[in-house]
């Protein structure tokens, strides 16, 4: 399958990435949403890799996708673990209540 | 023997100063007096050998500074001027030493006092015997230092401290001028020793010198600067304010410093530099003007002072004015003649005043004395001799020199010399008046002191008596015996030590001025003596009413407050200077500009900026991620657009952007 117009897809991935990033910034309440936004950004990156792998007819991109999938899975696992540990000690996961990291 | 003269006082000073605790007050007094006696005898021999036999002596000891063109040696030049000064200094100093041993005998710091006196004599001898300007400057600063130490002798008294500071600082203003003069001499003559400088003076008389980008005659500049030095030391109008205040020291100190030695240094400098001054007619006019103004000013102020020593101090100031304007009229020999005579009778006056003060338990106010004639008869006769000599009573010492000064002033026939003649003659009248006033208030009037003081008033013991007696003899005879030798027509007494241009020489002219103008000063002096006596004896009520009358009261205050010189100096020079040094140079510059742009401001700025930056870390995760995003975006923009931006944007704009970022 040869994709003639890559820009449409690129637009999709960039939009998803930007939504992920904006979700990081504008989310003021929930840590879960942060993790979800990060997942979203990683997903957009993955799609990008796949896209270019097909566009350039090169397998390396898909290889990277597999790696990133693994990393994302471990990362979200660790993140959720941190989250549950935090919740255990502080009894909430609201971002505004995290007040010990001031410069 | 020549070197012994100079270094014997140093030896006695060091011994009495460092080992005063070991040898005790008696021992140190004995040692210093003995050393000074020997010095005095040596100076007599020197006087005979150098002055009377007319053979100058030049001793070159060792090299002091030897740096390329700048060569200064420790050299001693004994010519007539030097030995005349040496004799006066050592004679008066010896008697003052002897006098102090009794006058200060109850003082716990007698060894220190004797040490300072000897040190003072040593520096004065260094000053007069030097063969170059730098060595003279050593003596010049040394006598200033010793005057500080001596005025400040009773260091627990705040007034003495302040007076000593004033003496030192006002003198230092003059010393600065003198130092500038010596620098100018070195720059233009490339030498500082007298022999070279004085022989080169005619060569440089037309040379000009750039000073503040204006062209001046080099000799004029040198002359003015040296005269500023002389003004400070000799208490001429403008820098005179230290002299009356310096009466805070013990009385022998006043006699030594402010009668015979220190204040004469200025006149000595003028006489020594006669070669330079002869080629600077403009400076001579200035010197004459200032000297005659000083003579008149101090005489008027002395008229209304109530402090016994202050009256004598102002008369010193006035007589120094006479000497200086005599030098300004190119009659340096007459000026030095008056200096020598004045040293004798002024030392006599000061020491007698000390004897009086001693007799009435350290009371210095003349209004609280009175009636001491019968109680201290010897001091009374001594002070009468001194005062008559000061007032220029015929055939006493002061008469011979003062009248010659006024004669040459009239005989010059220029505007400035007539100005000085008029002021000098008026000053002679005033001098006689206040001398009589001093005698009257102290000795002749009804007793005004406390009874318990008056009852115990008596003449001092033999050492004070001896010193006064010794001084009274030259006060009477010195003028008569040495007149022909020192200022006589065609006398070769001065040899090469004083140089007068033939066209400036007017001693012969002065012999043939109108009889009226010759006799006028003496008549006025006599009038002053008699009128003061009559006024104070018979019309004292009238004087009181006169003093209390409306306008005279203002005049009296004006004179009593020394023409408001001190007030003007304090309010328009000293206070603004202090204010400037506090508010401008300390608060604005030191603590202000330098600190703000220097260490304090820089550390404050770093602190503030770092606080601003650390405020970016706001405690909220989403702000951190926003900063991430912004930074990455900016870096990306720069990375992408950098190459094309540099085409359109000048690099200077980056500086502007970075600077703007600094202010955020």
XYZ file of C-alpha atoms in Angstrom:
767
model
C 0.000 0.000 0.000
C 1.500 3.228 -1.096
C 0.306 6.342 0.616
C 0.478 9.277 -1.671
C -0.706 11.933 0.694
C 1.049 11.565 4.040
C 0.097 15.024 5.320
C -3.402 14.067 6.311
C -2.056 11.353 8.587
C 0.709 13.475 9.887
C -1.852 16.086 10.776
C -3.714 13.413 12.736
C -0.657 12.340 14.732
C 0.442 15.892 15.428
C -3.024 16.794 16.603
C -3.142 13.820 18.912
C 0.319 14.695 20.255
C -0.683 18.290 20.845
C -3.855 17.205 22.599
C -1.755 15.041 24.821
C 0.598 17.909 25.603
C -2.257 20.344 26.199
C -3.888 17.754 28.400
C -0.717 17.806 30.515
C -0.849 21.564 30.797
C -4.491 22.322 31.220
C -5.302 19.464 33.482
C -5.420 20.901 36.962
C -7.130 18.248 38.966
C -6.382 14.657 38.226
C -3.167 12.743 38.012
C -4.859 9.944 36.142
C -5.498 12.276 33.277
C -1.798 13.102 33.195
C -0.950 9.474 32.730
C -3.614 9.180 30.101
C -2.219 12.222 28.289
C 1.224 10.744 28.334
C -0.211 7.542 26.901
C -1.886 9.603 24.237
C 1.399 11.299 23.296
C 3.179 7.985 23.155
C 0.379 6.638 20.993
C 0.711 9.500 18.562
C 4.427 8.911 18.382
C 3.793 5.263 17.667
C 1.395 6.070 14.879
C 3.992 8.457 13.488
C 6.596 5.746 13.489
C 4.270 3.339 11.725
C 3.339 5.960 9.234
C 6.890 6.735 8.268
C 7.846 3.082 8.311
C 5.224 2.436 5.680
C 5.919 5.645 3.814
C 9.619 4.996 3.586
C 9.149 1.274 3.195
C 11.455 0.512 6.097
C 10.900 -2.055 8.885
C 13.000 -0.280 11.502
C 10.158 2.079 12.329
C 7.841 -0.767 13.236
C 10.609 -2.275 15.311
C 10.726 0.921 17.303
C 6.969 0.856 17.672
C 7.188 -2.497 19.373
C 9.830 -1.217 21.735
C 7.852 1.874 22.520
C 4.738 -0.194 23.170
C 6.687 -2.166 25.737
C 8.150 0.936 27.310
C 4.736 2.596 27.433
C 3.248 -0.419 29.129
C 5.964 -0.542 31.781
C 5.847 3.190 32.186
C 2.110 3.265 32.778
C 2.447 0.338 35.142
C 5.114 2.102 37.183
C 3.181 5.356 36.979
C 0.038 3.746 38.258
C 2.041 2.071 40.992
C 3.439 5.441 42.093
C -0.051 6.836 41.898
C -1.548 4.152 44.102
C 1.343 4.477 46.564
C 0.786 8.219 46.671
C -2.921 7.735 47.139
C -2.244 5.340 49.971
C -0.152 7.861 51.872
C -1.972 11.102 51.052
C -5.448 9.793 50.491
C -6.023 11.857 47.384
C -4.666 12.275 43.883
C -5.601 15.924 43.233
C -2.719 17.822 41.622
C -3.348 21.074 43.474
C -2.766 19.295 46.747
C 0.786 18.321 45.796
C 2.464 21.250 47.537
C 5.903 20.017 48.494
C 7.666 20.668 45.223
C 7.911 24.428 45.270
C 11.190 25.971 44.008
C 80.757 71.288 66.483
C 78.471 72.281 63.662
C 76.740 68.928 63.680
C 76.706 68.842 67.460
C 74.643 71.994 67.391
C 71.944 70.239 65.429
C 72.009 66.821 67.008
C 72.483 67.638 70.662
C 68.814 68.593 71.102
C 67.840 65.376 69.326
C 69.976 63.412 71.740
C 68.448 65.101 74.766
C 64.984 64.679 73.318
C 65.431 60.969 72.727
C 66.996 60.414 76.113
C 64.350 62.363 78.002
C 61.585 60.833 75.939
C 62.563 57.191 75.963
C 64.334 56.977 79.298
C 62.372 59.650 81.140
C 60.991 56.943 83.407
C 64.493 55.835 84.309
C 66.120 59.190 84.908
C 63.069 60.850 86.407
C 61.773 64.384 86.019
C 64.774 65.941 87.756
C 67.248 64.036 85.639
C 65.517 64.701 82.379
C 65.174 68.414 83.136
C 68.836 68.602 84.050
C 69.897 66.711 80.951
C 67.790 68.704 78.497
C 68.725 72.055 80.013
C 72.393 71.103 79.988
C 72.227 69.984 76.366
C 70.472 73.160 75.369
C 72.993 75.254 77.274
C 75.798 73.590 75.365
C 73.891 74.085 72.110
C 73.411 77.735 72.935
C 77.107 78.214 73.664
C 78.012 76.402 70.459
C 75.707 78.653 68.508
C 77.466 81.658 70.071
C 80.781 80.345 68.764
C 79.204 79.659 65.414
C 77.842 83.147 65.344
C 81.287 84.567 65.913
C 82.916 82.279 63.400
C 80.358 82.452 60.616
C 78.654 85.791 60.981
C 81.257 88.032 62.528
C 84.242 86.506 60.767
C 82.168 86.096 57.651
C 83.104 82.545 56.758
C 80.225 80.343 55.715
C 80.436 76.642 56.404
C 78.971 73.948 54.232
C 78.752 70.361 55.424
C 77.616 67.606 53.125
C 76.900 64.615 55.306
C 75.536 61.739 53.250
C 73.326 61.094 50.303
C 69.676 60.837 51.179
C 67.827 60.338 47.919
C 69.833 59.675 44.797
C 67.503 58.917 41.949
C 68.520 59.984 38.472
C 68.215 63.768 38.346
C 66.680 63.999 41.777
C 69.493 64.268 44.290
C 68.912 65.166 47.887
C 71.704 65.143 50.410
C 71.757 65.552 54.120
C 73.654 68.782 53.981
C 74.041 71.636 56.372
C 74.607 75.172 55.260
C 75.765 77.617 57.874
C 75.677 81.101 56.514
C 74.864 84.327 58.280
C 71.117 83.903 58.035
C 71.333 80.403 59.452
C 73.561 81.231 62.390
C 71.495 84.292 63.255
C 68.419 82.116 63.398
C 70.333 79.383 65.199
C 71.448 81.782 67.864
C 67.945 83.125 68.423
C 66.385 79.687 68.452
C 68.870 78.083 70.787
C 69.018 81.073 73.121
C 65.273 81.355 73.517
C 64.905 77.599 73.595
C 67.513 77.241 76.329
C 65.747 79.827 78.468
C 62.394 78.242 77.790
C 63.787 74.876 78.834
C 65.129 76.358 82.023
C 61.869 78.161 82.628
C 59.786 75.040 82.027
C 61.684 73.018 84.599
C 60.170 75.251 87.232
C 56.942 76.244 85.542
C 56.009 72.633 84.828
C 57.663 71.159 87.901
C 54.369 69.908 89.341
C 53.317 68.297 86.121
C 53.523 64.495 86.180
C 54.660 64.385 82.551
C 57.665 66.654 82.829
C 60.104 64.309 80.978
C 57.709 64.097 78.064
C 57.389 67.856 77.994
C 61.128 68.420 78.036
C 61.530 65.810 75.332
C 58.998 67.551 73.092
C 60.655 70.922 73.675
C 64.053 69.538 72.699
C 62.594 67.759 69.692
C 61.026 71.006 68.639
C 64.360 72.774 68.896
C 65.980 70.019 66.881
C 63.469 70.295 64.048
C 63.767 74.064 64.045
C 67.534 73.728 63.744
C 67.098 71.240 60.902
C 64.819 73.757 59.248
C 67.270 76.644 59.427
C 70.442 74.716 58.708
C 69.207 72.728 55.726
C 71.016 73.194 52.458
C 68.142 72.065 50.264
C 64.409 72.478 50.140
C 63.563 68.878 50.947
C 65.589 68.837 54.121
C 64.078 72.172 55.048
C 60.688 70.553 54.517
C 61.656 67.898 57.071
C 62.188 70.610 59.651
C 59.095 72.411 58.461
C 56.875 69.397 59.010
C 58.757 68.504 62.178
C 58.015 71.799 63.878
C 54.384 71.397 62.794
C 54.302 67.967 64.390
C 55.977 69.209 67.557
C 53.573 72.117 67.754
C 50.773 69.569 67.641
C 52.360 67.519 70.405
C 53.084 70.543 72.561
C 49.764 72.348 72.179
C 48.146 69.034 72.910
C 50.418 68.448 75.892
C 47.538 68.341 78.354
C 45.793 65.813 76.194
C 42.881 65.354 78.542
C 41.577 68.829 77.770
C 39.208 68.842 74.831
C 40.024 72.452 73.965
C 43.718 71.651 73.784
C 42.993 68.734 71.504
C 40.904 70.848 69.201
C 43.428 73.674 69.154
C 46.225 71.239 68.351
C 44.236 69.715 65.528
C 43.480 73.145 64.188
C 47.127 74.164 64.351
C 48.187 70.997 62.557
C 45.538 71.165 59.864
C 45.767 74.876 59.108
C 49.529 74.519 58.978
C 49.097 71.580 56.665
C 47.248 73.758 54.183
C 50.319 75.950 54.027
C 52.603 72.934 53.917
C 50.720 71.700 50.900
C 51.517 74.977 49.179
C 55.141 74.667 50.175
C 55.299 71.116 48.866
C 53.800 72.233 45.571
C 56.397 75.004 45.482
C 59.201 72.497 45.982
C 57.749 70.283 43.247
C 57.636 73.257 40.914
C 61.208 74.119 41.798
C 62.296 70.612 40.961
C 60.324 70.555 37.716
C 61.773 73.826 36.513
C 65.253 73.787 38.035
C 65.850 70.016 38.126
C 67.428 70.516 41.528
C 66.327 71.227 45.053
C 69.481 72.399 46.745
C 69.815 76.068 47.467
C 73.148 76.536 45.752
C 71.900 75.322 42.373
C 68.466 76.839 42.537
C 69.502 80.298 43.614
C 72.272 80.550 41.081
C 69.879 79.550 38.283
C 67.114 81.988 39.208
C 68.059 84.839 36.831
C 68.199 82.340 33.979
C 64.646 81.233 34.534
C 63.158 84.608 35.306
C 61.481 84.818 31.904
C 60.480 81.203 31.605
C 56.796 80.436 31.585
C 55.061 77.464 33.038
C 51.728 75.906 32.243
C 49.468 75.646 35.211
C 45.825 74.694 34.683
C 46.449 75.290 30.995
C 47.327 78.925 31.656
C 50.769 80.281 31.118
C 52.470 81.765 34.167
C 55.919 82.935 34.927
C 57.583 80.004 36.630
C 59.112 82.118 39.374
C 55.735 83.689 40.128
C 54.261 80.244 40.641
C 57.128 79.177 42.874
C 56.979 82.394 44.826
C 53.240 82.148 45.426
C 53.445 78.523 46.510
C 56.343 79.125 48.862
C 54.526 82.112 50.277
C 51.426 80.014 50.923
C 53.682 77.815 53.041
C 55.011 80.860 54.827
C 51.446 82.111 55.325
C 50.512 78.946 57.169
C 53.545 78.881 59.436
C 53.781 82.615 59.987
C 50.047 83.026 60.551
C 49.375 85.587 57.868
C 45.859 86.797 57.227
C 43.811 83.927 55.867
C 45.685 81.141 57.586
C 46.144 82.952 60.897
C 43.277 81.329 62.781
C 45.391 78.630 64.362
C 47.795 80.954 66.184
C 45.475 82.427 68.874
C 43.893 79.044 69.494
C 47.310 77.531 70.005
C 47.453 79.366 73.340
C 45.809 76.281 74.834
C 49.221 74.747 75.357
C 51.370 75.488 78.400
C 52.834 78.995 78.440
C 56.491 78.036 77.775
C 55.212 76.316 74.657
C 53.577 79.523 73.534
C 56.823 81.337 74.197
C 58.858 78.837 72.235
C 56.524 78.114 69.362
C 54.601 81.278 68.886
C 57.228 83.848 69.669
C 60.677 82.748 68.731
C 60.761 79.692 66.561
C 57.891 78.203 64.665
C 56.156 81.304 63.388
C 59.480 82.775 62.350
C 59.975 79.895 59.948
C 57.787 81.637 57.386
C 59.834 84.820 57.532
C 62.988 82.732 57.416
C 61.713 81.067 54.259
C 61.064 84.435 52.640
C 64.539 85.629 53.567
C 66.127 82.374 52.447
C 64.365 82.525 49.101
C 65.176 86.194 48.629
C 66.947 85.270 45.391
C 63.689 83.928 43.994
C 61.488 86.684 45.326
C 63.703 89.422 43.944
C 62.715 88.337 40.437
C 58.988 88.206 41.148
C 57.765 91.780 41.661
C 54.092 90.785 41.500
C 54.430 88.259 44.278
C 56.274 90.815 46.366
C 53.321 93.162 46.028
C 51.012 90.411 47.208
C 53.310 89.629 50.138
C 53.405 93.275 51.142
C 49.643 93.571 50.931
C 49.007 90.482 53.002
C 51.688 91.300 55.567
C 50.477 94.822 56.185
C 46.853 93.687 56.343
C 47.843 91.080 58.913
C 49.722 93.673 60.953
C 46.675 95.923 61.084
C 44.106 93.183 61.523
C 45.877 91.484 64.414
C 46.531 94.810 66.128
C 42.841 95.728 66.047
C 41.824 92.326 67.332
C 44.438 92.393 70.064
C 42.881 95.619 71.278
C 39.798 93.978 72.752
C 40.909 90.509 73.781
C 40.487 89.677 77.439
C 42.784 86.684 77.636
C 46.286 87.616 78.678
C 47.962 85.157 76.347
C 45.615 85.874 73.488
C 46.599 89.555 73.503
C 50.238 88.557 73.185
C 49.359 86.010 70.527
C 47.659 88.654 68.443
C 50.599 90.963 68.903
C 52.787 88.136 67.592
C 50.525 87.847 64.587
C 50.726 91.591 64.076
C 54.515 91.708 64.378
C 54.792 88.824 61.917
C 52.817 90.991 59.543
C 55.468 93.680 59.933
C 58.231 91.214 59.187
C 56.457 89.835 56.162
C 55.767 93.172 54.606
C 59.335 94.212 55.269
C 60.321 91.159 53.238
C 57.709 92.046 50.656
C 59.367 95.432 50.245
C 62.636 93.610 49.451
C 64.178 94.491 52.778
C 64.758 90.956 53.939
C 67.555 91.976 56.258
C 65.199 94.380 58.024
C 62.581 91.661 58.276
C 65.054 89.240 59.825
C 66.341 91.977 62.108
C 62.825 92.507 63.399
C 62.435 88.752 63.691
C 65.486 88.493 65.931
C 64.480 91.426 68.106
C 60.906 90.261 68.253
C 61.984 86.804 69.363
C 63.687 88.293 72.415
C 60.973 90.576 73.631
C 58.082 88.332 72.676
C 59.632 85.405 74.511
C 60.087 87.761 77.447
C 56.444 88.806 77.247
C 55.149 85.265 77.019
C 57.324 84.001 79.829
C 56.353 86.945 82.006
C 52.721 86.264 81.219
C 53.354 82.678 82.275
C 54.867 83.966 85.504
C 51.785 86.103 86.129
C 49.494 83.194 85.330
C 51.544 81.066 87.680
C 51.205 83.677 90.409
C 47.397 83.810 90.206
C 46.789 80.081 90.037
C 46.342 79.632 86.286
C 43.893 82.433 85.828
C 44.306 83.809 82.305
C 41.543 86.376 82.148
C 42.930 89.879 82.531
C 39.642 91.113 83.952
C 40.169 88.866 86.943
C 43.689 90.073 87.715
C 44.563 93.629 88.546
C 46.681 95.102 91.282
C 49.575 92.723 90.817
C 52.193 95.461 90.662
C 53.106 95.251 94.319
C 52.663 91.510 94.500
C 54.835 90.411 91.583
C 57.192 93.372 91.124
C 59.868 91.545 89.158
C 57.453 90.130 86.624
C 55.856 93.535 86.412
C 59.125 95.201 85.501
C 59.886 92.462 82.995
C 56.514 92.767 81.314
C 56.924 96.534 81.194
C 60.266 96.117 79.449
C 58.748 93.627 77.020
C 55.715 95.757 76.313
C 57.724 98.919 75.802
C 60.033 97.065 73.459
C 56.999 95.712 71.618
C 55.398 99.136 71.417
C 58.556 100.581 69.947
C 59.538 102.821 72.838
C 62.573 104.830 71.739
C 65.940 103.189 72.275
C 64.472 99.807 73.175
C 64.866 96.882 70.817
C 61.537 97.096 69.053
C 62.085 100.714 68.185
C 65.116 100.070 66.013
C 63.565 97.421 63.856
C 59.980 98.592 63.655
C 60.848 102.134 62.756
C 63.209 100.990 60.050
C 60.453 98.801 58.638
C 58.055 101.724 58.490
C 60.720 104.011 57.069
C 61.549 101.681 54.235
C 57.836 101.250 53.655
C 57.440 104.955 53.165
C 60.715 105.304 51.316
C 59.690 102.914 48.577
C 57.263 105.419 47.039
C 54.834 102.951 45.538
C 51.157 102.550 46.222
C 51.492 99.263 48.020
C 54.357 100.455 50.172
C 52.387 103.502 51.268
C 49.444 101.257 52.012
C 51.708 99.207 54.225
C 53.157 102.337 55.795
C 49.711 103.621 56.764
C 48.505 100.298 58.117
C 51.817 99.708 59.864
C 51.745 103.100 61.545
C 48.175 102.624 62.693
C 49.204 99.176 63.862
C 52.045 100.739 65.855
C 49.540 102.974 67.608
C 47.249 100.068 68.347
C 50.177 97.940 69.517
C 51.172 100.570 72.038
C 47.557 100.904 73.111
C 46.911 97.265 73.803
C 50.305 96.758 75.434
C 49.435 99.473 77.927
C 45.967 98.035 78.320
C 47.521 94.693 79.149
C 49.824 96.224 81.740
C 47.064 98.319 83.191
C 44.484 95.573 83.518
C 46.958 93.102 84.910
C 49.068 95.194 87.228
C 47.854 98.716 87.769
C 44.099 98.537 88.128
C 42.333 97.743 91.382
C 42.488 94.054 92.287
C 39.712 92.121 90.640
C 40.742 88.584 91.497
C 39.574 86.379 94.300
C 40.956 87.248 97.685
C 42.430 83.838 98.398
C 44.332 84.001 95.136
C 45.556 87.548 95.462
C 46.795 86.878 98.982
C 49.079 84.118 97.783
C 50.391 85.822 94.650
C 54.165 86.058 94.644
C 57.047 86.140 92.202
C 58.331 82.799 91.055
C 61.591 81.268 92.077
C 65.064 81.790 90.701
C 64.894 79.703 87.530
C 61.962 81.689 86.140
C 63.568 84.907 87.360
C 66.818 83.969 85.669
C 65.113 83.208 82.366
C 63.206 86.489 82.418
C 66.278 88.437 83.396
C 68.334 86.877 80.623
C 65.673 87.755 78.077
C 65.255 91.297 79.312
C 68.850 92.197 78.498
C 68.636 91.585 74.744
C 65.121 93.039 74.812
C 66.657 96.307 75.806
C 70.026 96.268 74.079
C 69.898 93.926 71.108
C 68.441 96.478 68.753
C 70.929 99.174 69.573
C 73.977 96.958 69.507
C 73.242 95.033 66.361
C 71.464 97.631 64.264
C 74.542 98.819 62.431
C 75.800 95.316 61.982
C 72.616 93.778 60.645
C 70.902 96.541 58.691
C 73.583 99.196 58.648
C 74.403 100.833 55.335
C 77.068 98.915 53.493
C 77.334 96.240 56.139
C 78.526 92.974 54.656
C 77.104 91.035 57.551
C 74.696 89.063 55.383
C 77.292 88.015 52.849
C 75.575 85.976 50.180
C 72.770 84.694 52.339
C 70.362 87.471 51.419
C 70.173 88.851 47.941
C 68.526 92.150 47.065
C 68.390 93.477 43.535
C 70.088 96.873 43.333
C 66.963 98.500 41.947
C 64.895 97.185 44.850
C 67.330 98.358 47.484
C 65.935 101.385 49.250
C 67.568 101.585 52.647
C 69.381 104.727 51.581
C 66.197 106.297 50.256
C 64.565 105.504 53.562
C 67.201 107.550 55.365
C 66.172 110.662 53.533
C 62.393 110.624 53.768
C 60.519 113.533 55.288
C 61.149 114.060 58.951
C 57.424 114.003 59.661
C 57.023 110.499 58.319
C 60.054 109.317 60.209
C 58.835 110.627 63.515
C 55.172 109.770 62.997
C 55.272 106.083 64.056
C 57.145 106.861 67.246
C 54.797 109.724 68.043
C 51.798 107.533 67.442
C 53.279 104.797 69.610
C 53.878 107.263 72.410
C 50.390 108.624 71.915
C 49.077 105.071 72.175
C 50.978 104.444 75.384
C 49.943 107.690 77.017
C 46.354 107.723 75.829
C 45.777 104.156 76.946
C 47.260 104.906 80.341
C 45.205 108.066 80.786
C 42.011 106.525 79.464
C 42.249 103.481 81.667
C 43.372 105.368 84.767
C 41.076 108.368 84.779
C 38.301 107.745 82.277
C 37.472 104.125 82.810
C 33.787 104.954 83.301
C 33.801 106.852 80.063
C 35.352 103.860 78.309
C 32.628 101.651 79.701
C 29.873 103.992 78.487
C 31.662 104.257 75.158
C 31.802 100.509 74.871
C 28.140 100.112 75.682
C 26.970 102.699 73.148
C 24.985 101.393 70.245
C 27.382 101.352 67.298
C 30.519 100.847 69.277
C 29.024 97.711 70.734
C 28.832 96.223 67.286
C 32.381 97.297 66.511
C 33.519 95.812 69.785
C 31.849 92.522 69.019
C 33.294 92.608 65.535
C 36.807 93.010 66.866
C 36.349 90.709 69.821
C 35.141 87.967 67.499
C 38.296 88.427 65.404
C 36.546 90.094 62.466
C 34.356 86.984 62.294
C 37.123 85.135 60.505
C 36.545 82.002 62.520
C 32.804 82.255 62.114
C 33.060 82.694 58.369
C 35.558 79.874 58.098
C 33.424 77.576 60.176
C 30.172 78.347 58.479
C 31.224 78.776 54.886
C 34.238 76.499 54.587
C 34.493 73.958 57.370
C 30.844 73.049 57.787
C 30.106 72.824 54.056
C 33.240 70.732 53.659
C 32.177 68.414 56.451
C 28.693 68.275 55.003
C 30.131 67.542 51.587
C 32.356 64.826 52.949
C 29.431 63.219 54.764
C 26.571 63.580 52.327
C 28.362 63.576 49.013
C 31.600 61.718 49.213
C 30.543 59.296 51.952
C 26.826 58.777 51.507
C 26.489 59.390 47.799
C 29.708 58.058 46.374
C 31.137 55.560 48.861
C 27.972 54.088 50.270
C 25.897 55.018 47.234
C 27.307 54.718 43.768
C 30.240 52.445 44.484
C 28.231 50.057 46.626
C 25.257 49.923 44.295
C 27.357 49.228 41.238
C 29.888 47.297 43.239
C 29.679 44.333 45.593
C 26.469 45.085 47.452
C 24.387 45.947 44.433
C 25.691 43.008 42.418
C 24.915 40.480 45.125
C 21.492 42.025 45.641
C 20.787 41.823 41.940
C 21.843 38.189 41.744
C 19.714 37.395 44.744
C 16.666 39.129 43.312
C 17.020 37.538 39.906
C 17.516 34.092 41.348
C 14.396 34.604 43.435
C 12.489 35.546 40.335
C 13.698 32.461 38.542
C 12.955 30.156 41.401
C 9.468 31.593 41.535
C 8.912 29.965 38.155
C 8.732 26.670 39.990
C 5.284 27.255 41.268
C 4.430 24.080 43.079
C 1.973 22.981 40.369
C 2.773 20.173 37.988
C 0.885 21.658 35.074
C 3.007 24.838 35.266
C 6.114 22.742 35.048
C 4.840 21.059 31.964
C 3.873 24.420 30.506
C 7.433 25.659 31.050
C 8.649 22.493 29.357
C 6.491 23.184 26.419
C 7.412 26.862 26.135
C 11.119 26.172 26.382
C 11.000 23.407 23.798
C 8.932 25.594 21.544
C 11.351 28.493 21.837
C 14.350 26.273 21.217
C 12.617 24.771 18.230
C 11.755 28.188 16.876
C 15.322 29.291 17.282
C 16.643 26.134 15.753
C 14.325 26.378 12.805
C 14.261 30.073 12.236
C 17.742 30.947 13.469
C 19.474 30.848 10.113
C 16.793 32.845 8.392
C 16.337 35.252 11.294
C 20.022 36.162 11.250
C 19.541 37.446 7.751
C 16.917 39.954 8.794
C 17.843 40.625 12.399
C 21.028 42.373 13.360
C 23.023 40.686 16.134
C 22.652 43.844 18.188
C 18.975 43.084 18.560
C 19.864 39.885 20.393
C 21.646 42.016 22.981
C 18.536 44.109 23.318
C 16.388 41.020 23.734
C 18.750 39.494 26.309
C 18.922 42.772 28.217
C 15.140 43.033 28.178
C 14.930 39.510 29.512
C 17.222 40.574 32.361
C 14.693 43.174 33.450
C 11.719 40.812 33.456
